[in-house]
Amino acid sequence: MRITQWIRDCVHARDASEALAQQIRTRQFQAALQLIPFTSTTNVGIAIATASAYHRLASPLVAIVWVLLIVAVELDSVRSFRLSKVRGRLAQMADLRRFAWQSGIVATLLAMPVIWLLPQLDVDNRLLMATVTAGLIGTGAFVLAPVPAAGLLWTACLGIGSSIALILVNGPVYWVLLVMLVIYSVLMAVTVLLNSRLFISNVQAEHRAEQQGQVVGLLLKDFEGSSRDWLWETDASGRLNHVSMRLAEALGRDAATLAGSSLIGLLRATFPSLSREENQALDALQLRLNGRRAFRDQVVPVMAGNDLRWWALTAKPLLDSQSRFCGWRGVGSDTTEIQRRDIEMTRLANFDSLTGLANRRQFQACLEAALPLGGQHQPLLLLVMDLDNFKAVNDSLGHLMGDQMLREVARRLSPLIGEGQVLARLGGDEYALIVPGEFGDGECESLGQHVLDALREPCYINAVRIEIRASVGLACAPRHASSAEQLFKAADAALYSAKDAGRDTVRLFNEEMDARARHRLSVMTELGHALERGELELHYQPQINVRTRAIVGFEALLRWRHGQRGLLPPDEFIPIAEETGMIVPIGDWVLQQACLEAMRWPEKIFVAVNLSAVQFASRSLVGSIKNALTQAKLSANRLELEITESSLIQDSSGARETIKGLRTLGAHVALDDFGTGYSSLAYLRSFPLDKLKIDRAFTHALDRDEQGESSAIVRAIIQLATALNLKTTAEGVETASQLEALRTMGCNEMQGYHFAKPIPTEKISTFMEEWQAGRGATLAQAFSAPAAL
Ligand code: C2E
Ligand code: CA
Ligand code: CA
């Protein structure tokens, strides 16, 4: 069963469609017939040779008839051969059958003289005949294999004929020969079947490949017809050999003229002249092509008329049957829109939209590129700059004016920038500049001054005269730092110190600044634990009504009892707490403590608590205050909150709302350090305040006030405040003469070392008792000279 199935498989293609079966038949027919002119000639030649050599052993007539029969059949085969050559003619089953019969008849005719002659011949002639017959069986099996029926009939007829001849000879050697002949014939038959099977499967594989090729062709056609992409194909030297219509269209050329042109050459030729980027992009494509490795989305520029377009090319190398590189095949698509969007995105990502300068990200990248980590780098100078009065302009004259000021700064600095230098706006009113090169201290400072000078000329924005003032910090690489991050830190520390030194100043980084910066960092970390460890405490400084001599309130002032460094004043850690945001939880703690403490005091004494701008801007402020009051059960009107101008300026409408919220609670709001800011009293009027605290700088100036300038200012402040229904408290009163001067100006509430320094909590009750009793050193000192009052 299995053998018959196997034989069937060798003879016919399994599961083949009729079309395929017909194709196989045609190929079998053509393959078997292609040698027919030679085999027929050989067969006829053998027949004639046999007839002429052995005609004496038979009758010549028989020999002639025999030869003629063979010639006739062979002629019929030649007719079949000619039929097979007719183009497009499909072979039918009948053609194959006829061919098989022709082969069978010729084989039978050729076997006849063997049967007839072999027993009569001498040994030599027998050997000759056996050899010729074996050769005929082998050649036929090989040549006729594509049509297995023909091959099998041929082998069988000749094999059977020769076997009969050997039996007729009837000798021991011939019996052995017979066995060998049978084995040989069977082997030949199997060879015929195997070759036929191989032939059929080859034709089937070819058919499949052809079909796939057709499908791929159809798909490609469809792809080119419907998609915006196109196909391209080049030879090994990069010359186009497949030029799709779409590619020709995209290049604005005729497809016929493009074949054979170099792809890169064509792209280059679209440009009258190439920019550096365009050149680089085309060079990159050339590199890819030289690399002979598949690549994806290589973007190249193309000039279509006056329109610069971008293509993304994706391709695979083509290899021939010996795996040798023979060209490229790929797809191209027009990605101009994506490219334009990318360029715009890059521009947005790397440039400041307001000034057109590089932004922080781009600047950072440039600095990091100039100072590669662990790599060699060229010396350079980093300048960072911060505008001193931007906030004031922005807040008092509006954001539009602020923006114009920022643009003006960029406009003035841009002409100073030389080759290889990078100017950026890092954000807000912060600018930075990279200047490659090595500079001495003096050169650095004069460069910084040069920048400040460029800004110094007043500018007019919407007819308003504005002075641009800035502070500059400088640091050099590798002298001060070798990494971008460290260099930024150094320049920032220098900027910090320039601001500290009174603004409109240039400072070059030095080691001392570094030590300060490190100190700030250690404070930052330690402050995180100070609250948990209970290292914070409040001292209270009394505020006195000099007319009644009564204590009206205490201002809560924060201290940090540091493990190693002793008692630290707030100036050493509050700015840092503000930077880190720690001020919010610390401020909440202060509020709670101050309210609890105030509960221990007589009812008419209030507690004043300082709020930093960061705290004031926090949404949770009113809630925290309400909480502190409720927890301590303190009446809100005994709480005064001291805020600074910077709190009002940062978000004026938000500030107005917060103040209203605090006043709705019943608390009072005082403006601390009044006179040090930029705001006019008229501007401050718009906030519902209760009190102004005159900054201690004014109080101190009263002592050295030869021209009476400070007195005039303080008097004006007090009068205006009174007119606006605001109370005034003078801060920093240290001497009896200050007290006296202020009192004559109409200021009755005062605070300062003249009355008392800030007092630790545990000493407050003693202080109050002494004050009340009219005893105590402080009281005596404060009011000891009634004549002076
Ligand atoms: P401030 O609100 O202006 O506080 C008054 C400062 O002046 C206190 O310094 C006080 O000790 C000092 N002072 C009082 N009388 C005199 C005087 O006659 N002469 C002189 N030269 N100075 C006097 P302190 O306690 O070092 O506080 C400094 C600043 O720290 C405060 O200035 C305030 O702005 C801030 N601060 C203090 N405690 C807190 C707090 O709990 N929270 C917030 N956010 N800031 C606080
Ligand atoms: Ca204060
Ligand atoms: Ca103050």
PDB file of N, CA, C and O in Angstrom, residues 487-528:
ATOM      1  N   LEU A 487      30.795  73.719  38.168  1.00  0.00           N
ATOM      2  CA  LEU A 487      31.075  75.073  37.677  1.00  0.00           C
ATOM      3  C   LEU A 487      29.849  75.962  37.879  1.00  0.00           C
ATOM      4  O   LEU A 487      29.960  77.125  38.276  1.00  0.00           O
ATOM      5  N   PHE A 488      28.683  75.398  37.632  1.00  0.00           N
ATOM      6  CA  PHE A 488      27.438  76.141  37.853  1.00  0.00           C
ATOM      7  C   PHE A 488      27.315  76.525  39.321  1.00  0.00           C
ATOM      8  O   PHE A 488      26.949  77.651  39.660  1.00  0.00           O
ATOM      9  N   LYS A 489      27.629  75.578  40.187  1.00  0.00           N
ATOM     10  CA  LYS A 489      27.534  75.830  41.629  1.00  0.00           C
ATOM     11  C   LYS A 489      28.473  76.962  42.016  1.00  0.00           C
ATOM     12  O   LYS A 489      28.111  77.849  42.792  1.00  0.00           O
ATOM     13  N   ALA A 490      29.711  76.914  41.457  1.00  0.00           N
ATOM     14  CA  ALA A 490      30.702  77.933  41.793  1.00  0.00           C
ATOM     15  C   ALA A 490      30.219  79.307  41.331  1.00  0.00           C
ATOM     16  O   ALA A 490      30.260  80.284  42.092  1.00  0.00           O
ATOM     17  N   ALA A 491      29.724  79.375  40.079  1.00  0.00           N
ATOM     18  CA  ALA A 491      29.268  80.669  39.554  1.00  0.00           C
ATOM     19  C   ALA A 491      28.063  81.162  40.353  1.00  0.00           C
ATOM     20  O   ALA A 491      27.927  82.363  40.611  1.00  0.00           O
ATOM     21  N   ASP A 492      27.208  80.226  40.769  1.00  0.00           N
ATOM     22  CA  ASP A 492      26.036  80.590  41.578  1.00  0.00           C
ATOM     23  C   ASP A 492      26.453  81.152  42.932  1.00  0.00           C
ATOM     24  O   ASP A 492      25.874  82.116  43.418  1.00  0.00           O
ATOM     25  N   ALA A 493      27.481  80.508  43.530  1.00  0.00           N
ATOM     26  CA  ALA A 493      27.973  80.984  44.821  1.00  0.00           C
ATOM     27  C   ALA A 493      28.530  82.398  44.659  1.00  0.00           C
ATOM     28  O   ALA A 493      28.308  83.270  45.513  1.00  0.00           O
ATOM     29  N   ALA A 494      29.221  82.650  43.523  1.00  0.00           N
ATOM     30  CA  ALA A 494      29.763  83.985  43.270  1.00  0.00           C
ATOM     31  C   ALA A 494      28.626  84.987  43.078  1.00  0.00           C
ATOM     32  O   ALA A 494      28.683  86.116  43.575  1.00  0.00           O
ATOM     33  N   LEU A 495      27.564  84.544  42.388  1.00  0.00           N
ATOM     34  CA  LEU A 495      26.411  85.424  42.171  1.00  0.00           C
ATOM     35  C   LEU A 495      25.749  85.768  43.507  1.00  0.00           C
ATOM     36  O   LEU A 495      25.368  86.916  43.769  1.00  0.00           O
ATOM     37  N   TYR A 496      25.637  84.746  44.330  1.00  0.00           N
ATOM     38  CA  TYR A 496      25.039  84.905  45.660  1.00  0.00           C
ATOM     39  C   TYR A 496      25.800  85.978  46.433  1.00  0.00           C
ATOM     40  O   TYR A 496      25.219  86.870  47.046  1.00  0.00           O
ATOM     41  N   SER A 497      27.137  85.870  46.335  1.00  0.00           N
ATOM     42  CA  SER A 497      27.947  86.815  47.101  1.00  0.00           C
ATOM     43  C   SER A 497      27.882  88.214  46.475  1.00  0.00           C
ATOM     44  O   SER A 497      27.942  89.218  47.184  1.00  0.00           O
ATOM     45  N   ALA A 498      27.713  88.285  45.129  1.00  0.00           N
ATOM     46  CA  ALA A 498      27.571  89.598  44.479  1.00  0.00           C
ATOM     47  C   ALA A 498      26.298  90.280  44.969  1.00  0.00           C
ATOM     48  O   ALA A 498      26.277  91.477  45.239  1.00  0.00           O
ATOM     49  N   LYS A 499      25.239  89.507  45.119  1.00  0.00           N
ATOM     50  CA  LYS A 499      23.965  90.070  45.575  1.00  0.00           C
ATOM     51  C   LYS A 499      24.090  90.524  47.024  1.00  0.00           C
ATOM     52  O   LYS A 499      23.584  91.569  47.406  1.00  0.00           O
ATOM     53  N   ASP A 500      24.775  89.688  47.781  1.00  0.00           N
ATOM     54  CA  ASP A 500      24.994  89.988  49.195  1.00  0.00           C
ATOM     55  C   ASP A 500      25.758  91.286  49.355  1.00  0.00           C
ATOM     56  O   ASP A 500      25.539  92.049  50.293  1.00  0.00           O
ATOM     57  N   ALA A 501      26.677  91.499  48.386  1.00  0.00           N
ATOM     58  CA  ALA A 501      27.546  92.676  48.477  1.00  0.00           C
ATOM     59  C   ALA A 501      26.820  93.942  48.042  1.00  0.00           C
ATOM     60  O   ALA A 501      27.443  94.978  47.895  1.00  0.00           O
ATOM     61  N   GLY A 502      25.541  93.859  47.805  1.00  0.00           N
ATOM     62  CA  GLY A 502      24.794  95.076  47.530  1.00  0.00           C
ATOM     63  C   GLY A 502      24.386  95.243  46.087  1.00  0.00           C
ATOM     64  O   GLY A 502      24.086  96.341  45.644  1.00  0.00           O
ATOM     65  N   ARG A 503      24.367  94.196  45.336  1.00  0.00           N
ATOM     66  CA  ARG A 503      23.859  94.212  43.961  1.00  0.00           C
ATOM     67  C   ARG A 503      24.651  95.132  43.043  1.00  0.00           C
ATOM     68  O   ARG A 503      25.544  95.821  43.482  1.00  0.00           O
ATOM     69  N   ASP A 504      24.309  95.126  41.738  1.00  0.00           N
ATOM     70  CA  ASP A 504      25.028  95.873  40.708  1.00  0.00           C
ATOM     71  C   ASP A 504      26.539  95.602  40.838  1.00  0.00           C
ATOM     72  O   ASP A 504      27.352  96.510  40.749  1.00  0.00           O
ATOM     73  N   THR A 505      26.871  94.336  41.088  1.00  0.00           N
ATOM     74  CA  THR A 505      28.248  93.992  41.416  1.00  0.00           C
ATOM     75  C   THR A 505      28.679  92.757  40.631  1.00  0.00           C
ATOM     76  O   THR A 505      27.844  91.918  40.293  1.00  0.00           O
ATOM     77  N   VAL A 506      29.996  92.653  40.416  1.00  0.00           N
ATOM     78  CA  VAL A 506      30.564  91.453  39.790  1.00  0.00           C
ATOM     79  C   VAL A 506      31.402  90.740  40.827  1.00  0.00           C
ATOM     80  O   VAL A 506      32.152  91.369  41.572  1.00  0.00           O
ATOM     81  N   ARG A 507      31.272  89.430  40.919  1.00  0.00           N
ATOM     82  CA  ARG A 507      32.119  88.664  41.839  1.00  0.00           C
ATOM     83  C   ARG A 507      32.649  87.423  41.131  1.00  0.00           C
ATOM     84  O   ARG A 507      31.896  86.730  40.444  1.00  0.00           O
ATOM     85  N   LEU A 508      33.957  87.201  41.315  1.00  0.00           N
ATOM     86  CA  LEU A 508      34.563  85.981  40.784  1.00  0.00           C
ATOM     87  C   LEU A 508      34.626  84.979  41.931  1.00  0.00           C
ATOM     88  O   LEU A 508      34.892  85.355  43.074  1.00  0.00           O
ATOM     89  N   PHE A 509      34.375  83.739  41.605  1.00  0.00           N
ATOM     90  CA  PHE A 509      34.341  82.699  42.632  1.00  0.00           C
ATOM     91  C   PHE A 509      35.672  82.598  43.383  1.00  0.00           C
ATOM     92  O   PHE A 509      36.734  82.771  42.805  1.00  0.00           O
ATOM     93  N   ASN A 510      35.612  82.390  44.702  1.00  0.00           N
ATOM     94  CA  ASN A 510      36.827  82.051  45.455  1.00  0.00           C
ATOM     95  C   ASN A 510      36.504  80.985  46.504  1.00  0.00           C
ATOM     96  O   ASN A 510      35.334  80.636  46.702  1.00  0.00           O
ATOM     97  N   GLU A 511      37.527  80.491  47.141  1.00  0.00           N
ATOM     98  CA  GLU A 511      37.373  79.357  48.057  1.00  0.00           C
ATOM     99  C   GLU A 511      36.431  79.674  49.222  1.00  0.00           C
ATOM    100  O   GLU A 511      35.696  78.806  49.689  1.00  0.00           O
ATOM    101  N   GLU A 512      36.466  80.932  49.646  1.00  0.00           N
ATOM    102  CA  GLU A 512      35.632  81.319  50.779  1.00  0.00           C
ATOM    103  C   GLU A 512      34.147  81.115  50.442  1.00  0.00           C
ATOM    104  O   GLU A 512      33.368  80.632  51.247  1.00  0.00           O
ATOM    105  N   MET A 513      33.829  81.474  49.204  1.00  0.00           N
ATOM    106  CA  MET A 513      32.434  81.296  48.766  1.00  0.00           C
ATOM    107  C   MET A 513      32.075  79.824  48.777  1.00  0.00           C
ATOM    108  O   MET A 513      30.963  79.434  49.092  1.00  0.00           O
ATOM    109  N   ASP A 514      33.079  79.033  48.401  1.00  0.00           N
ATOM    110  CA  ASP A 514      32.860  77.600  48.358  1.00  0.00           C
ATOM    111  C   ASP A 514      32.546  77.098  49.765  1.00  0.00           C
ATOM    112  O   ASP A 514      31.605  76.316  49.972  1.00  0.00           O
ATOM    113  N   ALA A 515      33.346  77.587  50.742  1.00  0.00           N
ATOM    114  CA  ALA A 515      33.138  77.169  52.129  1.00  0.00           C
ATOM    115  C   ALA A 515      31.734  77.588  52.562  1.00  0.00           C
ATOM    116  O   ALA A 515      31.011  76.818  53.207  1.00  0.00           O
ATOM    117  N   ARG A 516      31.327  78.791  52.160  1.00  0.00           N
ATOM    118  CA  ARG A 516      29.986  79.266  52.543  1.00  0.00           C
ATOM    119  C   ARG A 516      28.908  78.397  51.918  1.00  0.00           C
ATOM    120  O   ARG A 516      27.921  78.028  52.556  1.00  0.00           O
ATOM    121  N   ALA A 517      29.145  78.053  50.666  1.00  0.00           N
ATOM    122  CA  ALA A 517      28.154  77.232  49.980  1.00  0.00           C
ATOM    123  C   ALA A 517      28.045  75.867  50.653  1.00  0.00           C
ATOM    124  O   ALA A 517      26.947  75.329  50.835  1.00  0.00           O
ATOM    125  N   ARG A 518      29.214  75.341  51.052  1.00  0.00           N
ATOM    126  CA  ARG A 518      29.195  74.024  51.721  1.00  0.00           C
ATOM    127  C   ARG A 518      28.483  74.118  53.061  1.00  0.00           C
ATOM    128  O   ARG A 518      27.728  73.232  53.454  1.00  0.00           O
ATOM    129  N   HIS A 519      28.743  75.236  53.726  1.00  0.00           N
ATOM    130  CA  HIS A 519      28.105  75.440  55.019  1.00  0.00           C
ATOM    131  C   HIS A 519      26.578  75.464  54.840  1.00  0.00           C
ATOM    132  O   HIS A 519      25.836  74.820  55.590  1.00  0.00           O
ATOM    133  N   ARG A 520      26.150  76.179  53.813  1.00  0.00           N
ATOM    134  CA  ARG A 520      24.709  76.255  53.547  1.00  0.00           C
ATOM    135  C   ARG A 520      24.138  74.857  53.343  1.00  0.00           C
ATOM    136  O   ARG A 520      23.065  74.527  53.829  1.00  0.00           O
ATOM    137  N   LEU A 521      24.914  74.044  52.643  1.00  0.00           N
ATOM    138  CA  LEU A 521      24.443  72.694  52.351  1.00  0.00           C
ATOM    139  C   LEU A 521      24.302  71.882  53.642  1.00  0.00           C
ATOM    140  O   LEU A 521      23.322  71.161  53.844  1.00  0.00           O
ATOM    141  N   SER A 522      25.283  72.035  54.538  1.00  0.00           N
ATOM    142  CA  SER A 522      25.214  71.234  55.768  1.00  0.00           C
ATOM    143  C   SER A 522      24.067  71.735  56.638  1.00  0.00           C
ATOM    144  O   SER A 522      23.364  70.940  57.268  1.00  0.00           O
ATOM    145  N   VAL A 523      23.839  73.065  56.641  1.00  0.00           N
ATOM    146  CA  VAL A 523      22.709  73.594  57.405  1.00  0.00           C
ATOM    147  C   VAL A 523      21.406  73.001  56.865  1.00  0.00           C
ATOM    148  O   VAL A 523      20.532  72.576  57.612  1.00  0.00           O
ATOM    149  N   MET A 524      21.339  72.945  55.539  1.00  0.00           N
ATOM    150  CA  MET A 524      20.133  72.422  54.900  1.00  0.00           C
ATOM    151  C   MET A 524      19.802  71.018  55.397  1.00  0.00           C
ATOM    152  O   MET A 524      18.667  70.711  55.727  1.00  0.00           O
ATOM    153  N   THR A 525      20.825  70.173  55.458  1.00  0.00           N
ATOM    154  CA  THR A 525      20.571  68.793  55.875  1.00  0.00           C
ATOM    155  C   THR A 525      20.220  68.722  57.362  1.00  0.00           C
ATOM    156  O   THR A 525      19.308  68.006  57.750  1.00  0.00           O
ATOM    157  N   GLU A 526      20.954  69.489  58.170  1.00  0.00           N
ATOM    158  CA  GLU A 526      20.711  69.414  59.614  1.00  0.00           C
ATOM    159  C   GLU A 526      19.361  69.996  60.016  1.00  0.00           C
ATOM    160  O   GLU A 526      18.718  69.510  60.938  1.00  0.00           O
ATOM    161  N   LEU A 527      18.966  71.037  59.257  1.00  0.00           N
ATOM    162  CA  LEU A 527      17.710  71.696  59.594  1.00  0.00           C
ATOM    163  C   LEU A 527      16.531  70.721  59.479  1.00  0.00           C
ATOM    164  O   LEU A 527      15.540  70.825  60.193  1.00  0.00           O
ATOM    165  N   GLY A 528      16.716  69.769  58.580  1.00  0.00           N
ATOM    166  CA  GLY A 528      15.675  68.757  58.387  1.00  0.00           C
ATOM    167  C   GLY A 528      15.352  68.049  59.710  1.00  0.00           C
ATOM    168  O   GLY A 528      14.208  67.679  59.971  1.00  0.00           O
TER     169      GLY A 528
END
